[in-house]
Short mmCIF file of C-alpha atoms in Angstrom, two decimals:
data_model
loop_
_atom_site.label_atom_id
_atom_site.label_comp_id
_atom_site.label_asym_id
_atom_site.label_seq_id
_atom_site.Cartn_x
_atom_site.Cartn_y
_atom_site.Cartn_z
CA MET F 17 5.14 16.29 -3.78
CA PHE F 18 6.21 12.71 -5.15
CA PHE F 19 5.50 12.09 -8.76
CA ASN F 20 6.72 9.11 -11.44
CA GLY F 21 5.86 8.55 -14.47
CA ALA F 22 5.71 4.91 -16.53
CA VAL F 23 5.53 3.99 -20.17
CA ASN F 24 5.11 -0.31 -20.67
CA ALA F 25 3.11 -2.59 -22.94
CA LYS F 26 -0.14 -1.91 -21.61
CA GLY F 27 -0.16 1.62 -21.66
CA VAL F 28 1.54 4.96 -20.27
CA GLY F 29 0.72 6.23 -16.53
CA ILE F 30 1.48 9.11 -14.23
CA GLY F 31 1.08 9.31 -10.79
CA ALA F 32 1.41 12.20 -8.03
CA ILE F 33 1.10 12.49 -4.33
CA LEU F 34 0.76 15.68 -2.80
CA ILE F 35 1.78 14.90 1.45
CA SER F 36 1.05 18.24 3.87
CA PRO F 37 2.87 18.97 6.70
CA THR F 38 0.60 17.18 8.81
CA GLY F 39 1.02 13.79 6.77
CA GLN F 40 -2.16 14.18 4.84
CA HIS F 41 -1.82 12.24 1.53
CA TYR F 42 -3.42 13.88 -1.91
CA PRO F 43 -2.62 11.11 -4.48
CA ALA F 44 -3.58 11.49 -8.35
CA THR F 45 -3.10 9.28 -11.18
CA ALA F 46 -4.01 9.57 -14.99
CA GLN F 47 -3.60 7.04 -18.22
CA HIS F 48 -2.47 8.72 -21.11
CA ARG F 49 -3.96 8.07 -24.23
CA PHE F 50 -0.92 9.70 -26.39
CA PHE F 51 2.57 8.91 -27.49
CA CYS F 52 5.11 9.42 -24.66
CA THR F 53 8.31 8.97 -23.60
CA ASN F 54 9.64 7.87 -20.59
CA ASN F 55 10.97 11.32 -20.29
CA THR F 56 7.99 12.99 -21.47
CA THR F 57 5.94 10.42 -19.02
CA GLU F 58 7.89 12.18 -16.00
CA TYR F 59 7.48 15.74 -17.23
CA GLU F 60 3.34 14.89 -16.91
CA ALA F 61 3.87 13.39 -14.10
CA CYS F 62 5.67 16.09 -12.40
CA ILE F 63 3.54 18.93 -13.47
CA VAL F 64 0.21 17.21 -12.74
CA GLY F 65 1.27 17.34 -9.11
CA MET F 66 2.43 21.25 -9.27
CA ASN F 67 -0.98 22.14 -10.73
CA MET F 68 -2.61 19.83 -7.65
CA ALA F 69 -0.55 22.21 -5.46
CA ILE F 70 -1.76 25.70 -7.23
CA ASP F 71 -5.51 24.38 -6.95
CA GLN F 72 -4.93 23.62 -3.58
CA ASP F 73 -3.39 27.02 -2.93
CA VAL F 74 0.07 25.46 -1.90
CA LYS F 75 2.93 28.32 -1.77
CA GLU F 76 5.84 26.17 -0.97
CA LEU F 77 6.64 22.73 -2.55
CA VAL F 78 9.59 20.14 -2.64
CA ILE F 79 9.00 18.38 -5.19
CA MET F 80 10.95 14.59 -5.54
CA GLY F 81 11.46 12.45 -8.14
CA ASP F 82 13.47 9.75 -8.75
CA SER F 83 14.55 11.03 -12.78
CA ASP F 84 17.71 12.60 -12.37
CA LEU F 85 17.30 13.76 -15.58
CA ILE F 86 14.13 15.53 -14.84
CA ILE F 87 15.26 17.05 -11.46
CA ARG F 88 18.47 18.37 -13.08
CA GLN F 89 16.61 19.72 -15.84
CA ALA F 90 14.19 21.47 -13.49
CA GLN F 91 16.77 22.64 -11.77
CA GLY F 92 18.51 24.01 -13.96
CA GLU F 93 21.45 22.48 -13.72
CA TRP F 94 21.72 20.57 -16.91
CA GLU F 95 20.51 22.04 -20.07
CA THR F 96 17.76 20.73 -22.34
CA ARG F 97 18.44 19.49 -25.64
CA ASP F 98 15.68 17.30 -26.52
CA VAL F 99 13.13 19.27 -28.51
CA LYS F 100 10.50 17.27 -27.13
CA LEU F 101 11.55 18.02 -23.60
CA ILE F 102 11.63 21.51 -24.12
CA PRO F 103 8.52 22.80 -23.99
CA TYR F 104 7.91 20.53 -20.98
CA ARG F 105 10.75 22.27 -19.29
CA GLN F 106 9.64 25.63 -20.01
CA HIS F 107 6.38 24.86 -18.76
CA VAL F 108 7.75 23.87 -15.52
CA GLU F 109 9.67 26.54 -15.06
CA ASP F 110 6.50 28.69 -15.71
CA ILE F 111 4.30 27.03 -13.55
CA SER F 112 7.11 27.70 -10.80
CA LYS F 113 6.70 31.07 -10.57
CA TRP F 114 2.84 30.56 -9.27
CA PHE F 115 4.86 29.39 -5.92
CA LYS F 116 6.66 31.70 -2.93
CA PHE F 117 8.79 28.87 -2.72
CA VAL F 118 9.74 25.63 -4.65
CA GLU F 119 12.20 23.17 -4.45
CA PHE F 120 13.81 19.87 -6.83
CA LYS F 121 14.96 16.88 -5.12
CA CYS F 122 15.88 14.19 -6.44
CA VAL F 123 15.59 10.70 -4.39
CA PRO F 124 15.76 7.20 -4.76
CA ARG F 125 13.68 5.21 -6.19
CA PHE F 126 13.19 3.29 -2.94
CA HIS F 127 11.84 6.64 -1.63
CA ASN F 128 9.43 6.93 -4.46
CA GLU F 129 7.15 3.65 -4.10
CA LEU F 130 3.73 5.21 -3.56
CA ALA F 131 4.15 7.10 -6.92
CA ASP F 132 5.54 4.43 -8.44
CA ALA F 133 2.50 2.30 -7.26
CA LEU F 134 -0.03 4.45 -8.44
CA THR F 135 1.86 5.35 -11.89
CA THR F 136 1.68 1.14 -12.66
CA LEU F 137 -1.39 1.16 -11.89
CA SER F 138 -3.07 3.54 -14.11
CA SER F 139 -0.67 2.19 -17.22
CA MET F 140 -1.76 -1.37 -16.70
CA PHE F 141 -5.91 -0.84 -15.98
CA PRO F 142 -7.81 -1.66 -18.95
CA TYR F 143 -9.67 1.55 -20.13
CA PRO F 144 -13.13 1.48 -19.23
CA GLY F 145 -14.54 4.30 -21.52
CA ASN F 146 -16.93 6.65 -20.04
CA VAL F 147 -17.58 4.00 -16.97
CA HIS F 148 -16.97 5.76 -13.68
CA ILE F 149 -14.48 4.60 -11.01
CA ASP F 150 -14.74 5.33 -7.67
CA PRO F 151 -11.36 6.82 -6.26
CA LEU F 152 -9.44 4.66 -4.25
CA GLU F 153 -9.73 3.93 -1.17
CA ILE F 154 -7.16 2.03 0.88
CA GLN F 155 -8.17 0.98 3.93
CA ILE F 156 -6.67 -0.15 7.56
CA ARG F 157 -7.42 -3.44 8.62
CA GLU F 158 -6.54 -4.02 12.87
CA ARG F 159 -8.19 -7.89 12.35
CA HIS F 160 -8.12 -10.82 9.91
CA GLY F 161 -11.27 -11.29 8.28
CA TYR F 162 -13.14 -13.98 9.91
CA CYS F 163 -13.23 -12.30 12.97
CA ASN F 164 -15.66 -9.95 11.77
CA THR F 165 -18.23 -12.94 10.88
CA VAL F 166 -17.82 -14.78 14.39
CA GLU F 167 -21.19 -15.08 15.45
CA VAL F 168 -21.77 -16.28 19.41
CA GLU F 169 -24.14 -19.65 19.76
CA PRO F 170 -25.49 -20.78 23.18
CA ASN F 171 -24.37 -23.62 24.84
CA VAL F 172 -21.74 -24.22 22.32
CA GLN F 173 -17.96 -25.45 23.46
CA PRO F 174 -15.24 -23.09 22.27
CA TRP F 175 -13.40 -24.77 19.06
CA TYR F 176 -9.99 -25.81 21.30
CA HIS F 177 -13.09 -27.75 24.09
CA TYR F 178 -11.34 -30.88 23.27
CA ILE F 179 -7.82 -29.94 22.85
CA LYS F 180 -7.90 -28.52 26.18
CA MET F 181 -9.52 -31.67 27.99
CA PHE F 182 -7.36 -34.14 26.72
CA LEU F 183 -4.86 -31.56 27.93
CA ASN F 184 -6.63 -31.69 31.11
CA THR F 185 -7.55 -35.52 31.31
CA LYS F 186 -5.75 -37.23 28.74
CA GLU F 187 -9.67 -38.12 27.81
CA TYR F 188 -11.12 -38.13 24.30
CA PRO F 189 -15.07 -37.71 23.93
CA GLU F 190 -16.63 -40.43 24.09
CA GLN F 191 -18.13 -40.92 19.96
CA ALA F 192 -14.43 -40.29 19.09
CA SER F 193 -13.33 -42.59 16.32
CA GLY F 194 -9.69 -43.57 16.30
CA ASP F 195 -8.98 -41.43 13.38
CA GLN F 196 -10.18 -38.49 15.10
CA LYS F 197 -8.34 -39.28 18.36
CA ARG F 198 -4.95 -38.79 17.13
CA THR F 199 -5.99 -35.90 15.05
CA ILE F 200 -6.58 -34.40 19.06
CA ARG F 201 -3.27 -36.02 19.79
CA ARG F 202 -1.41 -34.31 17.47
CA LEU F 203 -3.06 -31.17 17.49
CA ALA F 204 -2.71 -31.17 21.32
CA GLY F 205 1.04 -31.35 21.20
CA GLY F 206 1.29 -27.67 19.77
CA PHE F 207 -0.50 -26.35 22.59
CA PHE F 208 0.01 -25.88 26.50
CA LEU F 209 -1.42 -25.23 29.89
CA SER F 210 -1.08 -22.53 31.99
CA ARG F 211 -3.52 -21.76 34.89
CA GLU F 212 -6.21 -23.05 32.93
CA VAL F 213 -5.17 -20.97 29.94
CA LEU F 214 -4.58 -22.66 26.43
CA THR F 215 -2.23 -21.18 24.62
CA LYS F 216 -0.41 -21.97 21.10
CA ARG F 217 2.98 -22.15 20.29
CA THR F 218 4.15 -20.78 16.98
CA PRO F 219 7.07 -21.78 14.85
CA ASP F 220 9.39 -18.15 15.91
CA LEU F 221 8.40 -19.65 19.41
CA ASN F 222 5.81 -17.19 19.79
CA LEU F 223 2.37 -17.70 22.36
CA LEU F 224 -0.80 -17.14 21.32
CA ARG F 225 -3.52 -17.27 23.82
CA CYS F 226 -6.69 -19.08 22.68
CA VAL F 227 -9.73 -17.19 23.27
CA ASP F 228 -13.58 -18.40 22.01
CA ALA F 229 -15.78 -16.62 20.28
#
């Protein structure tokens, strides 16, 4: 379980993510409407994550955060002297008893980026009152957005037709103006033909095969 908390001018937010041994991610985030310090916010996030694990009947839990203070207090290595943190530390100790095994680890901030992103989102999100908000879904896109809008039209030449024609024959469309001819010459400089396959050179020297709809 990764956790994080944030206090900024926009508000107070917490985030926690449970990751199963098979890689399933279960994120949670919340915005607090009461005063919190940076340290109490971290504890709030840790407690939310631990309660999530209990609700899912998790028996063994490794808890990771980037707050050295919270982790070392939870491990029992550091004494808790701040009166605001004492009840938090005690509560973490109490709910730790629900697990057969629980371990606290301090990780660098860059290893806690997902929890940090959830925390920042919740702290800055405008409070919507009683408005319903659907769960956040992150999609994985394999194609550019415009690819899904391409429609094949009958008897229409591909977009690269005149470039390919110029490279093959050095000829222009019959009705092309002087500006259009210069544009075709300029565009053709970035393409070349290989056995009738039109290919485009990219600035990093990759080769892209030109395809129609």
